[in-house]
Coordinates of C-alpha atoms in Angstrom, one line a residue:
M1 CA 114.0 90.1 105.3
I2 CA 115.1 92.4 102.5
V3 CA 113.0 92.8 99.3
S4 CA 114.2 95.2 96.6
F5 CA 112.9 96.6 93.3
H6 CA 115.2 97.5 90.4
V7 CA 115.1 99.2 87.0
T8 CA 118.6 99.8 85.5
H9 CA 120.3 100.5 82.3
T10 CA 121.0 96.8 82.0
S11 CA 117.5 95.6 82.5
A12 CA 116.1 98.3 80.2
G13 CA 118.6 97.5 77.5
G14 CA 120.3 100.9 77.6
V15 CA 119.9 104.4 78.8
E16 CA 117.6 105.7 76.0
G17 CA 114.1 106.1 77.4
L18 CA 115.1 105.2 80.9
N19 CA 114.7 108.7 82.3
G20 CA 111.0 108.9 81.6
I21 CA 110.4 105.6 83.4
I22 CA 112.6 106.7 86.3
S23 CA 110.8 110.0 86.6
K24 CA 107.4 108.3 86.9
L25 CA 108.8 105.8 89.4
E26 CA 110.3 108.6 91.5
K27 CA 107.0 110.4 91.7
T28 CA 105.0 107.3 92.7
A29 CA 107.3 105.0 94.7
D30 CA 107.6 107.1 97.9
G31 CA 103.9 107.3 98.5
M32 CA 103.4 103.6 97.8
M33 CA 106.2 102.6 100.3
K34 CA 104.7 104.9 103.0
G35 CA 101.2 103.5 102.4
C36 CA 102.3 99.8 102.8
D37 CA 102.0 98.6 106.4
A38 CA 104.1 95.5 105.5
I39 CA 107.1 97.7 104.9
N40 CA 109.0 98.5 108.1
E41 CA 111.9 100.5 106.4
Y42 CA 112.6 101.6 102.9
L43 CA 115.3 103.5 101.0
I44 CA 115.1 104.8 97.4
V45 CA 118.1 105.1 95.1
R46 CA 117.8 107.2 92.0
T47 CA 120.6 107.9 89.5
C48 CA 120.7 108.6 85.7
N49 CA 121.0 104.9 85.0
R50 CA 119.0 103.2 87.8
F51 CA 116.1 103.3 90.1
E52 CA 116.1 101.0 93.1
V53 CA 114.0 100.5 96.3
Y54 CA 115.3 98.5 99.2
T55 CA 112.8 97.5 101.9
A56 CA 112.9 95.7 105.2
T57 CA 109.8 93.6 105.8
E58 CA 108.4 90.5 107.5
D59 CA 105.9 90.0 104.7
N60 CA 107.7 89.4 101.4
P61 CA 104.6 88.4 99.3
T62 CA 102.8 91.7 100.1
V63 CA 105.8 93.8 99.3
K64 CA 106.3 92.0 96.1
D65 CA 102.7 92.7 95.2
V66 CA 103.3 96.4 95.9
F67 CA 106.3 96.3 93.6
A68 CA 104.3 94.6 90.9
Q69 CA 101.7 97.4 91.1
L70 CA 104.5 100.0 91.0
S71 CA 105.8 98.5 87.8
K72 CA 102.4 98.3 86.3
D73 CA 101.6 102.0 87.1
C74 CA 104.9 103.5 86.0
I75 CA 106.3 101.3 83.2
P76 CA 104.5 101.3 79.8
E77 CA 103.7 97.9 78.3
E78 CA 105.8 98.7 75.2
A79 CA 108.9 99.1 77.3
G80 CA 108.7 95.4 78.1
N81 CA 109.8 93.7 81.3
V82 CA 112.4 96.2 82.5
S83 CA 112.0 95.8 86.3
F84 CA 113.0 93.0 88.5
V85 CA 112.6 92.1 92.2
L86 CA 115.2 90.4 94.5
E87 CA 114.9 89.0 97.9
D88 CA 117.3 88.9 100.9
Y89 CA 120.7 87.3 100.0
S90 CA 120.2 88.3 96.3
S91 CA 119.2 91.8 97.2
I92 CA 122.3 92.2 99.5
K93 CA 124.6 90.8 96.9
H94 CA 123.2 93.2 94.2
L95 CA 123.6 96.1 96.6
F96 CA 127.2 95.3 97.2
R97 CA 127.8 94.9 93.4
V98 CA 126.2 98.3 92.7
I99 CA 128.1 100.2 95.4
C100 CA 131.4 98.7 94.1
G101 CA 130.6 99.9 90.6
L102 CA 130.3 96.4 89.1
E103 CA 126.7 97.1 87.9
S104 CA 127.6 100.6 86.5
L105 CA 127.6 101.5 82.8
I106 CA 131.3 102.2 83.3
V107 CA 132.5 99.4 85.5
G108 CA 134.4 100.6 88.6
E109 CA 133.2 104.2 88.5
D110 CA 133.3 106.1 91.8
Q111 CA 130.3 108.3 91.5
I112 CA 127.8 105.5 92.3
Q113 CA 129.2 105.1 95.9
H114 CA 128.7 108.8 96.5
Q115 CA 125.2 108.6 95.1
M116 CA 124.3 105.6 97.3
R117 CA 125.7 107.2 100.4
D118 CA 123.7 110.4 99.7
S119 CA 120.5 108.3 99.3
Y120 CA 121.3 106.6 102.6
I121 CA 121.8 109.9 104.4
N122 CA 118.6 111.3 102.9
A123 CA 116.5 108.3 103.9
R124 CA 117.9 108.4 107.4
A125 CA 117.2 112.1 107.7
E126 CA 113.6 111.5 106.5
G127 CA 113.1 108.7 109.0
H128 CA 112.4 106.0 106.5
I129 CA 115.0 103.5 107.7
G130 CA 115.8 101.8 110.9
S131 CA 118.3 99.3 112.3
M132 CA 118.1 96.7 109.5
L133 CA 118.7 99.0 106.5
S134 CA 121.2 101.1 108.4
Y135 CA 123.2 98.0 109.2
L136 CA 123.0 96.9 105.6
F137 CA 124.0 100.2 104.0
D138 CA 126.8 100.8 106.6
H139 CA 128.2 97.4 105.6
A140 CA 127.8 98.1 101.9
L141 CA 129.8 101.4 102.2
V142 CA 132.6 99.4 103.9
V143 CA 132.5 96.9 101.0
G144 CA 132.8 99.7 98.4
K145 CA 135.7 101.2 100.3
R146 CA 137.5 97.9 100.5
V147 CA 137.1 97.2 96.8
R148 CA 138.4 100.7 95.9
S149 CA 141.4 100.5 98.3
E150 CA 142.4 96.9 97.8
T151 CA 141.9 96.6 94.0
A152 CA 142.6 98.7 90.9
L153 CA 139.0 98.5 89.8
N154 CA 138.5 102.3 89.8
K155 CA 141.7 103.2 88.0
G156 CA 141.7 104.6 84.5
A157 CA 138.6 105.5 82.4
V158 CA 136.0 104.7 85.0
S159 CA 133.3 107.3 84.8
V160 CA 130.9 108.5 82.1
G161 CA 132.9 111.7 81.9
S162 CA 136.2 109.9 81.3
A163 CA 134.5 107.6 78.8
A164 CA 133.1 110.6 76.9
V165 CA 136.6 112.1 76.6
E166 CA 138.0 108.7 75.6
L167 CA 135.3 108.4 72.9
A168 CA 136.2 111.9 71.6
E169 CA 139.9 110.8 71.3
Q170 CA 138.9 107.7 69.4
R171 CA 136.9 109.9 66.9
F172 CA 139.5 112.6 66.4
G173 CA 142.7 110.6 67.1
T174 CA 143.8 113.4 69.5
L175 CA 142.3 116.4 71.1
D176 CA 145.5 118.3 70.7
G177 CA 144.7 121.6 68.9
K178 CA 141.0 121.1 68.9
T179 CA 138.4 123.6 70.1
V180 CA 136.2 122.0 72.8
A181 CA 133.0 123.3 74.3
I182 CA 131.4 122.0 77.5
L183 CA 127.7 122.8 77.9
G184 CA 126.9 122.6 81.6
A185 CA 128.9 123.1 84.8
G186 CA 127.5 120.5 87.2
D187 CA 129.0 117.3 88.6
M188 CA 129.2 115.5 85.2
A189 CA 130.6 118.5 83.4
T190 CA 133.3 118.8 86.2
V191 CA 134.3 115.2 85.7
I192 CA 134.6 115.8 82.0
A193 CA 136.7 118.9 82.6
K194 CA 139.1 116.9 84.9
N195 CA 139.6 114.4 82.1
L196 CA 140.4 117.1 79.5
V197 CA 143.4 118.1 81.6
G198 CA 146.5 117.1 79.8
K199 CA 144.7 116.5 76.4
S200 CA 146.1 119.9 75.1
P201 CA 143.0 121.3 73.3
K202 CA 143.6 124.7 71.7
T203 CA 140.6 126.3 73.4
V204 CA 138.0 125.2 75.9
F205 CA 134.7 127.1 76.1
V206 CA 132.3 126.5 79.1
S207 CA 128.7 127.7 78.8
N208 CA 126.1 127.3 81.5
R209 CA 122.8 129.0 82.4
T210 CA 124.4 130.1 85.7
F211 CA 127.4 132.1 84.4
H212 CA 129.2 132.1 87.7
N213 CA 129.4 128.3 87.6
A214 CA 130.7 128.4 84.1
T215 CA 133.4 130.8 85.2
I216 CA 134.5 128.5 88.0
L217 CA 134.8 125.5 85.7
A218 CA 136.5 127.5 82.9
E219 CA 139.1 128.7 85.4
Q220 CA 140.0 125.1 86.2
L221 CA 140.8 124.5 82.5
N222 CA 142.3 127.9 81.6
G223 CA 139.3 128.2 79.4
T224 CA 136.7 130.8 78.6
A225 CA 133.3 131.1 80.2
M226 CA 130.5 132.1 77.9
T227 CA 127.0 133.2 78.7
W228 CA 124.2 130.8 77.9
D229 CA 122.7 133.1 75.3
R230 CA 125.9 132.7 73.3
M231 CA 125.8 128.9 73.4
H232 CA 125.1 128.6 69.7
D233 CA 128.1 130.8 68.8
V234 CA 130.2 128.5 71.0
V235 CA 128.9 125.5 69.1
A236 CA 129.7 127.1 65.7
D237 CA 133.3 127.7 66.7
S238 CA 133.9 124.2 68.2
D239 CA 135.2 120.8 66.9
L240 CA 133.9 118.9 69.9
V241 CA 130.8 119.8 72.0
L242 CA 130.4 117.9 75.3
V243 CA 126.9 118.3 76.6
A244 CA 126.2 117.6 80.3
T245 CA 123.4 119.8 81.6
S246 CA 120.6 118.9 84.0
A247 CA 117.9 120.4 81.7
P248 CA 114.8 118.1 81.4
H249 CA 114.6 119.0 77.7
C250 CA 116.7 119.5 74.6
V251 CA 118.9 122.6 74.6
V252 CA 120.7 122.0 71.3
H253 CA 118.3 122.1 68.4
Y254 CA 118.5 121.0 64.7
G255 CA 117.9 124.4 63.2
N256 CA 120.6 126.1 65.3
V257 CA 123.2 123.5 64.4
L258 CA 122.3 123.5 60.8
E259 CA 122.8 127.2 60.7
A260 CA 126.1 126.9 62.6
M261 CA 127.4 124.4 59.9
T262 CA 126.9 126.8 57.0
N263 CA 130.2 128.7 57.6
R264 CA 132.4 125.8 58.7
R265 CA 133.7 124.8 55.2
D266 CA 133.3 121.0 55.7
R267 CA 134.9 121.1 59.2
P268 CA 133.3 118.2 61.1
L269 CA 131.5 118.7 64.4
L270 CA 131.1 116.0 67.1
F271 CA 128.5 116.2 69.8
I272 CA 128.8 113.9 72.8
D273 CA 125.6 114.2 74.9
V274 CA 125.9 112.5 78.3
S275 CA 122.8 114.3 79.6
V276 CA 119.8 112.2 80.8
P277 CA 117.4 112.9 79.3
R278 CA 119.0 113.9 76.0
N279 CA 119.8 117.5 75.6
V280 CA 120.6 117.4 71.9
E281 CA 117.8 116.8 69.4
K282 CA 118.2 113.4 67.7
E283 CA 117.9 114.9 64.3
V284 CA 121.1 116.9 64.8
G285 CA 123.0 113.7 63.9
D286 CA 121.4 113.7 60.5
I287 CA 123.1 117.0 59.5
P288 CA 126.0 116.5 57.0
G289 CA 129.3 116.8 58.8
V290 CA 127.8 116.4 62.3
S291 CA 128.2 113.3 64.4
L292 CA 126.1 112.7 67.5
E293 CA 127.0 110.3 70.3
T294 CA 124.8 109.7 73.4
M295 CA 125.1 107.7 76.6
D296 CA 124.2 104.5 74.7
S297 CA 127.2 105.2 72.5
L298 CA 129.5 104.7 75.5
Q299 CA 128.5 101.0 75.6
N300 CA 131.4 99.9 73.5
I301 CA 133.9 101.7 75.7
A302 CA 132.1 100.2 78.7
M303 CA 132.5 96.7 77.2
D304 CA 136.2 97.4 76.5
N305 CA 136.5 98.6 80.0
V306 CA 135.1 95.3 81.4
A307 CA 137.5 93.3 79.1
K308 CA 140.5 95.2 80.4
R309 CA 139.4 94.7 84.1
T310 CA 138.8 91.0 84.3
A311 CA 141.3 90.5 87.0
E312 CA 140.1 93.5 89.0
I313 CA 136.5 92.4 88.7
Q314 CA 137.4 89.0 90.0
E315 CA 139.2 90.5 92.9
A316 CA 136.2 92.7 93.7
E317 CA 133.8 89.7 93.5
H318 CA 136.1 87.8 95.9
I319 CA 135.8 90.7 98.4
I320 CA 132.0 90.7 97.9
R321 CA 131.9 87.0 98.6
Q322 CA 133.9 87.5 101.8
E323 CA 131.7 90.3 103.0
L324 CA 128.5 88.4 102.2
A325 CA 129.7 85.4 104.3
K326 CA 130.5 87.8 107.1
I327 CA 127.2 89.5 107.0
E328 CA 125.3 86.2 106.9
K329 CA 127.3 85.1 110.0
E330 CA 126.5 88.3 111.8
R331 CA 122.8 88.1 110.9
A332 CA 122.6 84.5 112.1
E333 CA 124.4 85.4 115.4
S334 CA 122.0 88.4 115.7
T335 CA 119.0 86.1 115.4
A336 CA 120.5 83.8 118.1
N337 CA 121.3 86.7 120.3
E338 CA 117.8 88.0 120.1
L339 CA 116.4 84.5 121.0
I340 CA 118.8 84.3 123.9
R341 CA 117.8 87.7 125.1
S342 CA 114.1 86.8 125.0
L343 CA 114.7 83.5 126.7
S344 CA 116.8 85.2 129.4
I345 CA 114.0 87.7 130.1
K346 CA 111.4 84.9 130.4
L347 CA 113.5 82.7 132.6
G348 CA 114.5 85.7 134.8
Q349 CA 110.8 86.5 135.3
I350 CA 110.1 83.0 136.5
K351 CA 113.1 83.0 138.8
E352 CA 112.1 86.4 140.3
R353 CA 108.5 85.3 140.9
E354 CA 109.5 82.1 142.7
L355 CA 112.3 83.8 144.6
A356 CA 109.9 86.5 145.9
E357 CA 107.6 83.8 147.2
A358 CA 110.4 81.9 148.8
K359 CA 111.6 85.0 150.6
T360 CA 108.2 85.6 152.0
R361 CA 107.8 82.0 153.3
M362 CA 111.4 82.1 154.8
K363 CA 110.0 84.4 157.5
T364 CA 107.7 81.8 159.0
A365 CA 108.6 78.4 157.5
D366 CA 111.4 75.9 157.9
P367 CA 114.3 77.2 155.7
D368 CA 115.2 73.7 154.4
R369 CA 111.6 73.1 153.4
V370 CA 111.4 76.5 151.7
L371 CA 114.5 75.9 149.7
E372 CA 113.3 72.4 148.6
D373 CA 109.9 73.8 147.6
F374 CA 111.6 76.8 145.8
S375 CA 113.9 74.5 143.8
R376 CA 111.1 72.2 142.8
A377 CA 108.8 75.0 141.8
L378 CA 111.5 76.7 139.8
L379 CA 112.4 73.5 138.0
N380 CA 108.7 72.8 137.2
N381 CA 108.1 76.4 135.9
L382 CA 111.3 76.3 133.8
T383 CA 110.5 73.0 132.2
S384 CA 106.7 72.7 132.0
E385 CA 106.3 74.4 128.6
L386 CA 109.3 72.4 127.3
Y387 CA 107.8 69.1 128.3
I388 CA 104.4 70.0 127.0
N389 CA 105.8 71.0 123.6
M390 CA 108.1 67.9 123.4
R391 CA 105.1 65.6 124.0
K392 CA 103.1 67.5 121.4
A393 CA 106.0 67.3 118.9
S394 CA 106.3 63.5 119.5
R395 CA 102.6 62.9 118.9
N396 CA 102.8 64.9 115.7
G397 CA 105.9 63.0 114.5
D398 CA 108.0 66.2 114.7
W399 CA 111.3 64.5 115.3
D400 CA 113.3 67.6 114.3
T401 CA 112.1 69.3 117.4
C402 CA 112.9 66.3 119.6
R403 CA 116.4 66.1 118.1
A404 CA 116.8 69.9 118.7
V405 CA 116.1 69.4 122.4
R406 CA 118.7 66.6 122.6
V407 CA 121.3 69.0 120.9
L408 CA 120.4 72.0 123.0
F409 CA 120.5 70.2 126.3
G410 CA 123.6 68.1 125.5
L411 CA 121.7 64.8 125.5
E412 CA 123.1 63.4 122.2
G413 CA 125.3 60.8 123.9
E414 CA 122.7 59.6 126.3

């Protein structure tokens, strides 16, 4: 059985404050999973917007108790009930929806599939997963690929980076002629950069702690790389500042922005901070002429995105239903095959034991008598447990077992 634990931007009511919870969960969960004998396999998924643990177990109640303790240890009471636990079919359905981008802040975004695949690869390399979760995640990746190839769900503004650029265009009307700064040069900053192509900004500055990375990204935009110590000069010269660093703390401070605004002559400045946790101090948005948007500000674009993609979402959900039916059929057949395999081994052992005895007797006894004894002994050994358990079931009023025997041995019409 599959039992899974989830904390997401949806269950937490937004991204704000989610990073602190996720950081605590990340530090604690691995040790708790390793320490639980009831967990046969586990895989942890951690992104900016979600923390999830998928487990394979034969003891659901114990694993659910472990998840309850994990939630109690890592999620403060004031945060409310932000975690939830799913079992088996619901867990698998949720996994398929996540990997397709249906549970993302920006519906249809591609990055989540790469993140899920990386989590799977890491768990496999660390030896945390076996046949059950491997089978499940292999299938999930196929589902994600189907949705992205057979529907238009991932077309258009379908990433946090593209949504950030779209939000900037909504605020300015156009980015044509604007001076834009990107703080950061990692994956998210790269996505933002790709979405700036064709928007015709006058100048694009890229600033990053590692100047070499800033140079590489700036070249893609025909922009200018700036050293990190000149970051505040870049801010002072810009109309739009897109912040996407991996720093665990604020890098843009109230005092620096206040100073930068003194010589701008009422020229407005827009910050869009897509970093998790925030990299721009909240008070920056209180400075006259400065607007500050964060990940939670992208929610309206996310809602518009869902409204525009109703047909694509329905197509994706149809594919998920197909794949869920397929996986349920395969799992049922797998259970039957395992039972058949065990039964074949047991019956084979009985046959070999009786056959060996018959071969020994064949050397001295009458062959017809040996064959008669062999067939009788074989039949008795093959059916003795069946007859014993049938009589026991009948005495206990277990008619389901009796009916099952009639079905299994083709006795329904007799």
